[in-house]
Amino acid sequence: QRQPEERRHPVLVAVLKEAHTEVTDEVADLFDQCLAEADRRSRNELAEFRRRAARATDEKVRLFNGIARLLLDPDLPHEELRSRAFALAGSDEDLREALRESERLMRPLDDNYYDFFVSKYNHVRQFAPAVLEALRFRSNKARDPLLDAVLRLKELNDKKSRKAPGEEHLGFAPAGWLPYVRPALSGGRRVVDRRHWEMCLLWELRGALRSGDVWVEGARRYADPQSFLIPEAEWPSLRQEVRLLTGTPQDGAEHLAACREEMEGTMRRLEAAVACGGKVRIQQGKLVFSRDDHEGPPESARALGREVSKRLPKVELTDLVVEVDRWTHFLSRLTHAAGSEPRTSDLRRHLHAAILAQATNIGPVRMADLADLSYDRLAWAYTWYLREDTLKDAIAQIVNFHHSLPLSASWGGGTLSSSDGQRFPVDVKARNARMIPKYFGYGKGVTFYSWTSDQFSQYGAKVIPSTVRDATYVLDGILGNETDLPVAEHTVDTHGFTETVFALFAGLGLRFSPRIKDVADQVLHGPALGARDEASALRGGLARSLLSKRIDEGLILRHWDDIQRVVGSLKLGWVTASLFVGRLEAKPRKSGLAKAIQEYGRLQKTLFLLRYAESDDLRRRIGRQLNKGEDLHALRRFLFFAGEGKMRRRDPEEQGEQALCSNLLTDAVVAWNTVYYRKVLDQLVLEGYPVRDEDVAHLWPTRHAHINPYGKYSIDVDGDPGGVAEAGGYGLRPLRPA
């Protein structure tokens, strides 16, 4: 109503259009989740059925074995056969009961779980017709049998008909489903079973939506996959810009030749390392690594750490955050959603309290009591100021400040980073929460996926479902990095890699260095060799042993420009990396482009594994960086202490904001520690203590014993921290005496 008249309807239309898009995606998400849950329960029921049936099956097999022996005994008179068989089985009723139980135990020949899945038909029917009616499904195929079957099912639903469709609507059904969808009746006649047909259709529709073979009109995450990439008409004008940004050559053959040359040089170094009897050896054509001895910090570094811990001043968590804000002014990046200027003098106190309420999991209601603040004003500050874009800006402010500190260079140059997930249980019903008994018991939870630099700053965080492979999201934080960190190399653990991710990293001009479990099980691919490669190291005995497959270079070259168009779409922000990777990995039948990306990824994976095998330093760097992430997980656990560490946010957007607040607080602690480490080290040098650079490199800024996150939350933004103002510098509080 406050808008000018000419703006009212356009604003209203824009809001409704955005709301419609979000709800459409949400409905498709819930449809996917409900069917996935039915699938999970069906598989569990089959496993439980097999466990229960194991003993009964053994008894029936013994009975069958005994009767078969009687039937096959040539010395047993026929007139005695019946009486002996009944004597073996017991009474007539015992034999009938054994027959009935055998029929209950009989499974289809393929022993699949589809019959258990179809038992969920009544549950699925409660929502499936409404979903099919609400969503408008589309396909880029001229004639898609799956969508034809969907239209037929909608017709049957509209008529409230229970009849089965004709066989002309079976073109979508995979071979494994057909014996269930069209079972053989007596006499060999086959008729379509409505329940099995409908459940098979819905399951295949789910898979097609996940892969992008079928898309939803008006959706964003389930939109036409063609809209994810730079349009072909615009690509020629952007091609050169993308190549400059990523550093990839226009000539694919030239690039593959460089990869071949790199592989040859790495293979020669690996041969030398194996000949020297190092920690890598070859067994039956597989790379095998000796167990690395744990390289902990030297005793001098431990002693330095103890000295620093003794000198660090004890600090309230609230005071720590206020101090970091004075150094970095990160609160200035938290702007009002409507662009309004603050009209309250105590806004900073409420913003600090709102961040702490989220980052510690205390929540705004309890925080209002602890900090003697008005809940209404605290909720207002949270609603209008804490948003994804403002929180990312505030985090970047702290990360850039930390990156500028000289001491940060002791731990790394900011060029190497890692990402990993940390699981948190969810105490409310949330649509993105998943059940993993190993981590959440009988409950559900989500994963905080965070990106960590080698300087210990966390430059990104995202809440993801705990059942989705980490590799889907690895590139999101790197492509969304708006800090000064010059990230050029990234590492993850085993769950964070796929061959597709290897290809996209290489295409973006970045180095991907994951720590892969069971390296010996990985298949290595070498380039095709010709007569001119007679003297190449790739023809040697070690190469013949390791490189068991050949790269289809022709496939890569045919799609080289398309691969660069994909990479350009990611680099220029046409599509989120996780959305594209998720669609690409979900495709049951790979397109030519998807196969080419995967083939290119196999080449890059092989190059990395050869480097990983020949370089002890690379393996140590990767392990050290992943350990930094684990240390930050421990710090986050310490800070996220309230409510037994269980999240209470239902909406994924609110969960994301809470994860970013947690990220901000973690970075604030790291920055505070780094500043005070410098002061402690300077004091130790003045006292004559031997401070060596190699020991400082082990002095990680994740210590938190000196921080008190509990008690009354008194937020004093105007007072002097510690009661003593210092001239110049940051106005630091005094250290504890030795």
XYZ file of C-alpha atoms in Angstrom:
738
model
C 0.000 0.000 0.000
C 2.937 2.337 0.518
C 4.122 1.764 -3.055
C 3.254 4.236 -5.819
C 0.188 3.115 -7.741
C 2.123 2.258 -10.918
C 4.393 -0.135 -8.938
C 1.778 -2.041 -6.956
C 0.673 -4.584 -9.549
C 4.154 -5.267 -10.989
C 5.495 -5.892 -7.472
C 2.544 -8.140 -6.657
C 2.985 -10.117 -9.886
C 6.723 -10.535 -9.233
C 6.103 -11.776 -5.675
C 3.437 -14.237 -6.803
C 5.583 -15.508 -9.682
C 8.508 -16.137 -7.317
C 6.216 -17.814 -4.771
C 4.743 -20.041 -7.498
C 8.233 -21.098 -8.615
C 9.317 -21.906 -5.062
C 6.164 -23.896 -4.296
C 6.468 -25.807 -7.582
C 10.018 -26.866 -6.691
C 8.878 -27.723 -3.177
C 6.069 -29.974 -4.439
C 8.498 -31.780 -6.770
C 10.947 -32.158 -3.850
C 8.269 -33.658 -1.601
C 7.130 -36.026 -4.375
C 10.739 -37.185 -4.766
C 11.211 -37.554 -1.019
C 7.993 -39.509 -0.407
C 8.788 -42.026 -3.134
C 12.375 -42.316 -1.908
C 11.091 -43.041 1.598
C 8.721 -45.711 0.228
C 11.644 -47.230 -1.671
C 13.860 -47.226 1.433
C 11.208 -48.887 3.574
C 10.546 -51.498 0.906
C 14.200 -52.476 0.727
C 14.366 -52.672 4.525
C 11.238 -54.835 4.611
C 12.760 -57.225 2.084
C 15.937 -57.443 4.169
C 13.886 -58.088 7.314
C 11.794 -60.704 5.479
C 14.960 -62.521 4.443
C 16.231 -62.526 8.023
C 12.951 -63.896 9.373
C 12.660 -66.452 6.612
C 16.190 -67.796 6.937
C 15.396 -70.387 9.634
C 12.043 -71.422 8.144
C 13.632 -71.760 4.726
C 16.306 -74.037 6.152
C 13.628 -76.312 7.640
C 11.728 -76.538 4.333
C 14.928 -77.242 2.416
C 15.677 -80.122 4.777
C 12.149 -81.502 4.259
C 12.462 -81.173 0.474
C 15.883 -82.838 0.624
C 14.458 -85.821 2.528
C 11.456 -86.257 0.215
C 13.661 -85.916 -2.888
C 15.954 -88.656 -1.578
C 12.925 -90.928 -1.115
C 11.712 -90.205 -4.661
C 15.131 -90.902 -6.146
C 15.806 -94.086 -4.126
C 15.547 -96.974 -6.689
C 15.386 -99.610 -3.934
C 12.282 -98.085 -2.268
C 9.057 -99.864 -3.347
C 6.427 -97.500 -4.812
C 3.763 -98.696 -2.371
C 5.932 -97.523 0.560
C 6.815 -94.125 -0.920
C 3.698 -92.271 0.266
C 3.792 -93.632 3.809
C 7.529 -92.956 4.153
C 7.106 -89.366 2.878
C 4.310 -88.669 5.384
C 6.385 -90.242 8.131
C 9.217 -87.876 7.251
C 6.969 -84.798 7.216
C 4.873 -85.720 10.257
C 1.076 -85.709 10.064
C -1.049 -84.680 7.073
C -1.658 -81.319 8.749
C 2.071 -80.820 9.289
C 2.681 -81.320 5.587
C -0.142 -78.918 4.654
C 1.266 -76.280 7.022
C 4.741 -76.763 5.487
C 3.181 -76.250 2.054
C 1.394 -73.065 3.139
C 4.554 -71.686 4.729
C 6.592 -72.545 1.633
C 4.146 -70.543 -0.481
C 4.564 -67.568 1.855
C 8.351 -67.863 1.585
C 8.376 -68.133 -2.215
C 9.862 -65.057 -3.884
C 9.934 -64.006 -7.538
C 12.820 -65.528 -9.433
C 14.755 -62.239 -9.390
C 13.984 -61.819 -5.658
C 13.545 -58.077 -6.153
C 11.821 -55.728 -3.710
C 9.175 -54.479 -6.134
C 6.316 -56.363 -4.449
C 7.149 -54.658 -1.139
C 7.324 -51.305 -2.953
C 3.884 -51.859 -4.492
C 2.511 -52.595 -1.018
C 2.888 -48.817 -0.427
C 0.330 -48.155 -3.171
C -2.443 -46.924 -0.858
C -0.081 -44.490 0.848
C 1.278 -43.143 -2.454
C -2.253 -42.708 -3.841
C -2.932 -40.161 -1.087
C -0.698 -37.590 -2.821
C 0.318 -38.822 -6.291
C -2.898 -37.870 -8.181
C -2.753 -34.332 -6.766
C 0.920 -33.981 -7.744
C 0.239 -35.177 -11.304
C -2.632 -32.721 -11.550
C -0.679 -29.756 -10.145
C 2.609 -30.107 -12.057
C 2.955 -29.687 -15.813
C 5.539 -32.193 -16.997
C 7.497 -31.624 -20.180
C 10.167 -33.464 -22.158
C 12.542 -32.466 -24.946
C 11.812 -35.734 -26.755
C 9.350 -35.548 -29.646
C 7.487 -38.559 -28.274
C 8.199 -39.602 -24.704
C 6.507 -42.882 -23.663
C 6.877 -41.875 -20.023
C 4.818 -38.705 -20.470
C 2.282 -40.585 -22.601
C 1.816 -42.983 -19.681
C 1.507 -40.052 -17.250
C -1.283 -38.555 -19.395
C -3.031 -41.939 -19.454
C -2.808 -42.205 -15.662
C -4.254 -38.684 -15.288
C -7.165 -39.682 -17.533
C -7.841 -42.748 -15.383
C -7.641 -40.594 -12.241
C -10.061 -38.029 -13.677
C -12.575 -40.776 -14.485
C -11.917 -42.441 -11.107
C -11.369 -45.607 -13.067
C -9.600 -48.637 -11.603
C -9.029 -50.338 -14.946
C -5.518 -51.074 -16.129
C -4.045 -49.356 -19.194
C -3.325 -51.159 -22.405
C 0.051 -52.568 -23.387
C 0.702 -49.527 -25.572
C 1.552 -47.653 -22.340
C 4.400 -49.955 -21.258
C 7.179 -48.370 -23.302
C 8.663 -46.619 -20.257
C 8.910 -49.733 -18.037
C 12.429 -51.174 -17.505
C 12.986 -54.861 -18.150
C 13.223 -55.661 -14.426
C 9.726 -54.322 -13.787
C 7.962 -56.025 -16.727
C 7.360 -59.433 -15.056
C 5.595 -57.544 -12.236
C 3.760 -55.020 -14.401
C 2.529 -57.716 -16.813
C 2.517 -61.009 -14.898
C 1.733 -64.320 -16.579
C -1.691 -65.729 -15.687
C -2.869 -69.318 -15.972
C -2.763 -70.384 -19.589
C 0.193 -68.128 -20.324
C -1.967 -65.016 -20.884
C -0.480 -61.705 -19.725
C -2.490 -58.737 -18.415
C -1.216 -55.368 -17.161
C -1.471 -55.098 -13.373
C -2.724 -51.571 -12.491
C -0.948 -51.250 -9.141
C 2.411 -52.406 -10.379
C 2.082 -50.312 -13.547
C 1.240 -47.149 -11.606
C 3.987 -47.583 -9.012
C 6.525 -48.353 -11.737
C 5.415 -45.243 -13.613
C 5.738 -42.967 -10.585
C 9.169 -44.363 -9.753
C 10.419 -43.858 -13.306
C 8.941 -40.343 -13.311
C 10.917 -39.563 -10.164
C 14.138 -40.753 -11.817
C 13.425 -38.747 -14.968
C 12.837 -35.588 -12.908
C 16.120 -36.090 -11.054
C 18.089 -36.539 -14.277
C 16.333 -33.782 -16.216
C 14.920 -36.137 -18.890
C 11.540 -34.814 -17.744
C 11.153 -31.277 -16.418
C 8.438 -29.185 -14.802
C 7.062 -26.046 -16.374
C 7.345 -23.064 -14.024
C 9.984 -24.680 -11.787
C 13.546 -23.530 -11.108
C 15.445 -26.585 -9.841
C 13.339 -28.910 -12.016
C 13.379 -26.627 -15.063
C 14.346 -27.508 -18.631
C 18.024 -28.631 -18.537
C 18.631 -26.675 -21.740
C 18.038 -23.488 -19.742
C 20.959 -24.367 -17.425
C 23.571 -23.690 -20.110
C 24.598 -20.621 -22.060
C 22.271 -20.514 -25.097
C 23.945 -21.748 -28.255
C 23.249 -18.412 -29.953
C 25.132 -16.503 -27.218
C 27.986 -18.963 -26.769
C 30.196 -17.701 -29.669
C 30.328 -14.212 -28.135
C 31.254 -15.605 -24.692
C 33.641 -18.367 -25.758
C 36.815 -16.267 -25.625
C 35.926 -14.748 -22.249
C 35.405 -18.206 -20.748
C 38.735 -19.439 -22.118
C 40.532 -16.455 -20.613
C 38.838 -17.009 -17.234
C 39.573 -20.733 -17.092
C 42.887 -20.879 -18.941
C 41.779 -23.754 -21.169
C 43.015 -23.760 -24.786
C 40.694 -23.594 -27.765
C 42.382 -26.601 -29.346
C 41.323 -29.767 -27.502
C 44.010 -31.838 -29.223
C 46.659 -29.442 -27.920
C 45.280 -29.810 -24.396
C 45.188 -33.619 -24.573
C 48.785 -33.620 -25.834
C 49.806 -31.566 -22.786
C 47.984 -34.037 -20.532
C 49.777 -36.922 -22.207
C 53.137 -35.185 -21.690
C 52.336 -34.575 -18.018
C 51.286 -38.205 -17.556
C 54.504 -39.424 -19.135
C 56.659 -37.278 -16.851
C 54.711 -38.333 -13.758
C 55.011 -41.994 -14.762
C 58.813 -41.670 -14.980
C 58.944 -40.142 -11.490
C 56.647 -42.861 -10.174
C 58.907 -45.562 -11.643
C 61.834 -43.999 -9.796
C 59.854 -43.820 -6.541
C 58.820 -47.482 -6.807
C 62.399 -48.528 -7.608
C 63.623 -46.724 -4.483
C 61.326 -48.846 -2.330
C 59.349 -45.914 -0.918
C 55.879 -45.935 0.572
C 54.201 -46.833 -2.722
C 54.501 -50.164 -4.505
C 52.728 -52.077 -7.248
C 50.922 -55.325 -6.491
C 49.032 -57.167 -9.231
C 48.739 -54.004 -11.277
C 47.375 -51.925 -8.376
C 48.786 -48.981 -6.451
C 49.399 -49.962 -2.827
C 50.546 -47.540 -0.121
C 52.357 -48.408 3.061
C 50.702 -47.071 6.170
C 52.036 -43.587 6.821
C 53.425 -43.063 10.282
C 51.445 -40.411 12.110
C 53.468 -37.237 11.921
C 52.416 -35.230 14.937
C 53.946 -31.875 15.818
C 57.436 -31.966 17.372
C 57.794 -31.577 21.132
C 59.020 -27.999 20.710
C 55.755 -27.116 18.938
C 53.737 -28.797 21.702
C 55.631 -26.828 24.313
C 55.000 -23.597 22.407
C 51.315 -24.440 22.248
C 51.183 -24.924 26.004
C 52.876 -21.558 26.553
C 50.435 -19.815 24.228
C 47.422 -21.460 25.883
C 48.629 -20.264 29.296
C 49.002 -16.668 28.088
C 45.780 -16.307 26.095
C 43.310 -14.139 28.032
C 40.060 -15.726 29.117
C 37.237 -14.138 27.190
C 33.458 -14.215 27.104
C 32.098 -15.254 23.733
C 30.109 -12.035 23.479
C 33.192 -9.897 24.075
C 35.137 -11.893 21.494
C 32.538 -11.206 18.790
C 32.363 -7.508 19.670
C 36.167 -7.209 19.481
C 36.324 -8.884 16.084
C 33.623 -6.523 14.837
C 35.715 -3.553 16.011
C 38.647 -4.848 13.993
C 36.737 -5.877 10.869
C 33.435 -3.902 10.970
C 31.612 -6.976 9.706
C 28.303 -5.672 11.106
C 28.420 -2.916 8.487
C 27.777 -5.608 5.861
C 24.466 -6.554 7.507
C 22.138 -4.156 5.716
C 18.375 -3.735 5.965
C 16.449 -5.762 3.399
C 14.556 -2.663 2.242
C 17.632 -0.434 2.253
C 16.411 1.557 5.246
C 18.787 3.325 7.572
C 18.766 2.158 11.220
C 16.696 4.375 13.501
C 17.623 2.659 16.772
C 20.788 3.352 18.744
C 21.153 -0.221 20.022
C 20.873 -2.026 16.683
C 24.428 -3.385 17.000
C 23.597 -5.118 20.287
C 20.572 -6.789 18.702
C 22.550 -7.871 15.631
C 25.286 -9.408 17.786
C 22.640 -11.172 19.857
C 20.826 -12.428 16.749
C 24.062 -13.894 15.312
C 24.970 -15.556 18.616
C 21.433 -16.908 19.055
C 21.744 -18.723 15.728
C 25.403 -19.719 15.894
C 25.165 -21.226 19.396
C 21.687 -22.729 18.797
C 20.321 -20.848 21.822
C 17.497 -19.356 19.764
C 16.033 -15.842 19.891
C 13.586 -16.459 22.760
C 16.216 -17.692 25.196
C 18.765 -15.154 23.938
C 16.366 -12.280 24.672
C 16.253 -13.424 28.307
C 20.010 -14.013 28.590
C 20.936 -10.653 27.047
C 18.126 -8.597 28.655
C 16.803 -7.618 25.249
C 13.323 -7.297 23.811
C 12.368 -10.425 21.908
C 10.342 -8.415 19.384
C 13.279 -6.169 18.520
C 15.646 -9.137 18.410
C 13.305 -10.976 16.019
C 13.010 -7.778 13.937
C 16.811 -7.521 13.641
C 17.041 -11.173 12.634
C 14.276 -10.912 10.042
C 15.460 -7.727 8.331
C 19.265 -8.013 8.587
C 20.363 -11.675 8.699
C 20.008 -12.933 5.149
C 22.142 -15.203 3.005
C 23.679 -12.344 0.999
C 24.444 -10.127 4.007
C 25.866 -12.973 6.069
C 28.135 -14.025 3.197
C 29.383 -10.439 2.945
C 30.060 -10.332 6.697
C 31.933 -13.645 6.544
C 34.016 -12.359 3.621
C 34.887 -9.282 5.695
C 36.304 -11.461 8.502
C 38.053 -13.872 6.118
C 39.733 -11.009 4.259
C 40.882 -9.475 7.541
C 42.307 -12.811 8.659
C 43.975 -13.353 5.278
C 45.747 -9.990 5.667
C 47.298 -10.924 9.030
C 50.991 -11.900 8.645
C 50.616 -14.825 11.035
C 48.001 -16.460 8.771
C 50.700 -17.098 6.182
C 52.351 -19.493 8.662
C 49.549 -21.984 8.011
C 49.169 -21.506 4.259
C 48.905 -19.050 1.428
C 45.147 -19.356 0.957
C 45.605 -21.267 -2.314
C 44.607 -24.684 -0.929
C 41.207 -25.413 0.533
C 39.050 -28.364 1.532
C 35.397 -29.092 2.109
C 33.641 -31.595 4.310
C 30.261 -32.215 5.890
C 29.340 -32.182 9.563
C 26.100 -33.892 10.536
C 23.597 -32.369 12.948
C 20.383 -33.995 14.194
C 17.140 -32.112 13.566
C 14.635 -31.921 16.414
C 11.653 -30.873 14.253
C 9.996 -32.066 11.074
C 12.046 -30.695 8.182
C 11.598 -31.793 4.599
C 15.346 -31.898 3.904
C 16.166 -33.987 7.003
C 17.069 -37.604 6.334
C 17.309 -40.749 8.418
C 20.762 -42.286 8.905
C 20.689 -44.511 12.025
C 24.494 -44.547 12.243
C 24.547 -40.800 12.952
C 21.037 -39.855 14.082
C 19.732 -43.009 15.771
C 15.955 -43.123 15.382
C 15.796 -39.464 14.338
C 16.735 -37.492 11.259
C 19.336 -34.876 10.486
C 21.058 -32.634 7.963
C 24.651 -31.890 7.018
C 26.485 -28.581 7.365
C 28.822 -28.628 4.368
C 31.639 -26.091 4.780
C 34.654 -24.906 2.775
C 37.928 -24.306 4.671
C 41.104 -22.553 3.508
C 44.593 -23.694 4.497
C 44.667 -20.598 6.761
C 41.753 -22.057 8.811
C 39.162 -19.523 7.615
C 35.865 -20.966 6.444
C 34.731 -19.113 3.343
C 31.490 -20.981 2.659
C 28.763 -23.089 4.254
C 25.643 -24.817 2.998
C 23.001 -27.117 4.502
C 22.522 -30.266 2.405
C 20.577 -33.538 2.831
C 22.783 -36.086 4.602
C 22.026 -38.822 2.056
C 23.298 -36.882 -0.977
C 26.904 -37.508 -1.977
C 29.201 -34.613 -1.024
C 30.616 -34.501 -4.559
C 27.390 -32.904 -5.776
C 28.129 -29.702 -3.827
C 31.942 -29.433 -3.875
C 32.101 -26.733 -6.552
C 29.370 -24.503 -5.082
C 31.548 -22.892 -2.434
C 34.545 -22.451 -4.723
C 32.571 -20.826 -7.536
C 30.729 -18.717 -4.957
C 33.932 -17.595 -3.209
C 33.878 -13.778 -2.957
C 36.786 -13.441 -0.522
C 40.377 -12.449 -1.261
C 41.527 -16.065 -0.888
C 43.263 -17.131 -4.150
C 41.975 -20.728 -4.025
C 43.600 -22.770 -6.813
C 43.556 -26.308 -5.394
C 40.878 -28.172 -3.459
C 40.777 -31.434 -1.534
C 37.997 -33.622 -0.147
C 37.619 -37.104 1.237
C 36.291 -40.082 -0.742
C 32.639 -39.000 -0.706
C 33.557 -35.704 -2.335
C 34.831 -36.972 -5.680
C 33.422 -38.375 -8.906
C 34.942 -38.465 -12.369
C 32.496 -35.739 -13.422
C 33.814 -33.449 -10.678
C 37.401 -34.155 -11.786
C 36.463 -33.026 -15.295
C 34.721 -29.824 -14.176
C 37.605 -28.806 -11.898
C 40.093 -29.253 -14.739
C 37.844 -27.362 -17.138
C 37.632 -24.472 -14.667
C 41.421 -24.274 -14.436
C 41.495 -25.587 -10.841
C 43.379 -28.541 -9.374
C 41.313 -31.234 -7.663
C 43.219 -33.341 -5.105
C 40.892 -35.650 -3.163
C 41.997 -38.239 -0.622
C 40.498 -41.422 -2.069
C 39.963 -44.499 0.043
C 41.050 -47.812 -1.488
C 43.087 -46.275 -4.313
C 43.932 -49.804 -5.460
C 40.310 -50.279 -6.565
C 40.404 -47.283 -8.917
C 40.703 -48.004 -12.642
C 43.454 -45.959 -14.330
C 43.118 -44.868 -17.954
C 45.981 -44.091 -20.297
C 46.008 -42.360 -23.697
C 45.882 -44.320 -26.905
C 49.437 -44.972 -28.124
C 50.732 -45.048 -31.668
C 53.945 -46.130 -33.362
C 55.568 -42.768 -32.587
C 55.182 -43.503 -28.865
C 57.553 -46.471 -28.965
C 59.959 -44.864 -26.462
C 57.254 -43.364 -24.267
C 57.200 -44.133 -20.561
C 53.518 -44.932 -21.096
C 54.608 -48.101 -22.943
C 56.810 -49.322 -20.097
C 56.086 -52.272 -17.890
C 54.790 -50.159 -15.018
C 52.439 -48.249 -17.327
C 51.156 -51.489 -18.887
C 50.492 -52.812 -15.399
C 48.701 -49.719 -14.074
C 46.906 -48.224 -17.085
C 44.397 -50.987 -17.693
C 42.004 -48.949 -19.877
C 42.399 -46.439 -22.696
C 40.915 -42.969 -22.935
C 38.528 -42.356 -25.832
C 40.203 -39.147 -26.954
C 37.984 -38.925 -30.018
C 34.879 -38.658 -27.827
C 36.457 -35.838 -25.804
C 37.537 -33.934 -28.922
C 34.104 -34.222 -30.544
C 32.538 -32.578 -27.486
C 35.412 -30.263 -26.515
C 33.501 -27.083 -27.351
C 30.410 -28.392 -25.529
C 32.518 -29.175 -22.438
C 33.809 -25.610 -22.472
C 30.253 -24.324 -22.818
C 29.289 -26.304 -19.706
C 32.288 -24.958 -17.800
C 31.477 -21.431 -18.961
C 27.896 -21.803 -17.739
C 29.219 -22.722 -14.299
C 31.874 -20.000 -14.254
C 29.515 -17.223 -15.363
C 26.744 -18.303 -13.006
C 24.144 -19.540 -15.483
C 23.564 -22.587 -13.285
C 24.528 -23.691 -9.778
C 27.189 -26.398 -9.915
C 25.307 -28.714 -7.533
C 22.159 -28.524 -9.671
C 24.019 -29.365 -12.876
C 26.163 -32.115 -11.320
C 23.122 -33.662 -9.635
C 21.245 -33.833 -12.934
C 24.263 -35.169 -14.817
C 25.013 -37.917 -12.284
C 21.337 -38.974 -12.065
C 20.951 -39.728 -15.773
C 20.383 -43.483 -16.223
C 21.419 -43.291 -19.890
C 24.285 -40.893 -20.478
C 24.146 -38.472 -23.391
C 27.162 -37.994 -25.638
C 28.132 -34.862 -23.704
C 27.784 -36.608 -20.329
C 29.944 -39.500 -21.572
C 32.575 -37.060 -22.860
C 32.691 -35.199 -19.525
C 33.062 -38.509 -17.697
C 35.796 -39.661 -20.085
C 37.685 -36.393 -19.578
C 37.252 -36.876 -15.827
C 38.832 -40.329 -16.053
C 41.869 -38.791 -17.692
C 42.160 -36.133 -14.974
C 41.624 -38.699 -12.208
C 44.430 -40.844 -13.599
C 46.783 -37.848 -13.765
C 46.016 -37.004 -10.157
C 46.418 -40.557 -8.835
C 49.805 -40.865 -10.501
C 50.888 -37.561 -8.909
C 49.432 -38.713 -5.594
C 51.390 -41.960 -5.775
C 54.766 -40.430 -6.644
C 54.670 -37.473 -4.232
C 54.920 -37.997 -0.479
C 54.609 -34.239 -0.029
C 51.263 -34.114 -1.872
C 49.824 -36.890 0.293
C 50.957 -35.102 3.464
C 49.536 -31.752 2.298
C 46.158 -33.312 1.564
C 46.040 -35.120 4.900
C 47.103 -31.997 6.795
C 44.445 -29.859 5.098
C 41.657 -32.337 5.829
C 42.788 -32.453 9.457
C 42.376 -28.670 9.609
C 38.768 -29.103 8.608
C 38.262 -31.706 11.335
C 39.707 -29.308 13.923
C 37.250 -26.641 12.822
C 34.415 -29.179 13.128
C 35.420 -29.647 16.765
C 35.397 -25.877 17.285
C 31.948 -25.608 15.692
C 30.667 -28.384 17.969
C 31.959 -26.436 20.966
C 30.168 -23.285 19.838
C 26.934 -25.011 18.724
C 26.273 -26.214 22.264
C 22.661 -25.312 23.077
C 19.696 -27.633 22.652
C 21.967 -30.698 22.748
C 23.321 -29.624 19.375
C 19.993 -30.352 17.627
C 18.700 -27.977 14.996
C 15.187 -26.615 15.410
C 14.740 -24.839 12.104
C 12.285 -26.418 9.675
C 12.727 -24.259 6.600
C 15.860 -24.936 4.488
C 16.388 -21.200 4.006
C 16.411 -20.620 7.778
C 18.728 -23.606 8.223
C 21.096 -22.065 5.689
C 21.101 -18.777 7.588
C 21.870 -20.624 10.811
C 24.760 -22.451 9.133
C 26.160 -19.129 7.897
C 25.869 -17.621 11.404
C 27.766 -20.638 12.733
C 30.362 -20.113 10.000
C 30.674 -16.428 10.926
C 31.193 -17.193 14.618
C 33.784 -19.881 13.835
C 35.702 -17.429 11.651
C 35.477 -14.800 14.389
C 37.101 -17.185 16.885
C 39.860 -18.049 14.387
C 40.540 -14.355 13.677
C 40.545 -13.487 17.403
C 42.932 -16.324 18.193
C 45.254 -15.336 15.359
C 45.494 -11.725 16.557
C 46.174 -12.761 20.148
C 48.599 -15.492 19.081
C 50.707 -12.745 17.531
C 50.670 -10.761 20.757
C 51.593 -13.819 22.822
C 54.418 -14.777 20.454
C 55.821 -11.242 20.538
C 55.757 -11.348 24.330
C 57.511 -14.724 24.384
C 60.239 -13.400 22.098
C 60.767 -10.456 24.463
C 61.145 -12.922 27.326
C 63.768 -14.881 25.408
C 61.602 -17.912 24.604
C 62.764 -19.680 21.394
C 59.903 -19.154 18.899
C 60.669 -20.973 15.659
C 58.682 -20.591 12.428
C 58.370 -24.356 12.004
C 56.762 -24.571 15.463
C 54.371 -21.693 14.739
C 53.137 -23.633 11.692
C 51.756 -26.251 14.122
C 50.090 -23.617 16.328
C 46.605 -23.962 14.847
C 44.108 -21.167 15.760
C 41.301 -23.533 16.769
C 41.919 -23.502 20.539
C 38.837 -22.691 22.581
C 39.544 -23.609 26.232
C 39.933 -19.893 27.024
C 36.480 -19.013 25.602
C 33.368 -19.045 27.789
C 30.171 -19.457 25.733
C 27.897 -19.881 28.778
C 26.312 -17.601 31.359
C 24.685 -14.200 31.075
C 25.005 -12.582 27.671
C 25.918 -8.998 28.415
C 26.723 -7.303 25.135
C 28.618 -4.070 25.685
C 29.369 -2.438 22.366
C 30.531 0.864 23.879
C 32.756 -0.270 26.754
C 36.458 -1.072 26.805
C 37.142 -4.865 26.549
C 39.114 -6.035 29.541
C 38.980 -2.576 31.113
C 42.317 -1.465 29.674
C 42.633 0.594 26.481
C 45.893 0.393 24.614
C 47.302 3.070 22.390
C 47.390 2.137 18.732
C 46.866 -1.332 17.252
C 43.511 -2.976 17.877
C 43.112 -2.009 21.535
C 43.822 -5.533 22.787
C 43.149 -6.790 26.316
C 46.138 -7.700 28.534
C 47.577 -11.204 28.505
C 47.592 -13.505 31.494
C 50.851 -13.607 33.428
C 53.224 -16.503 32.869
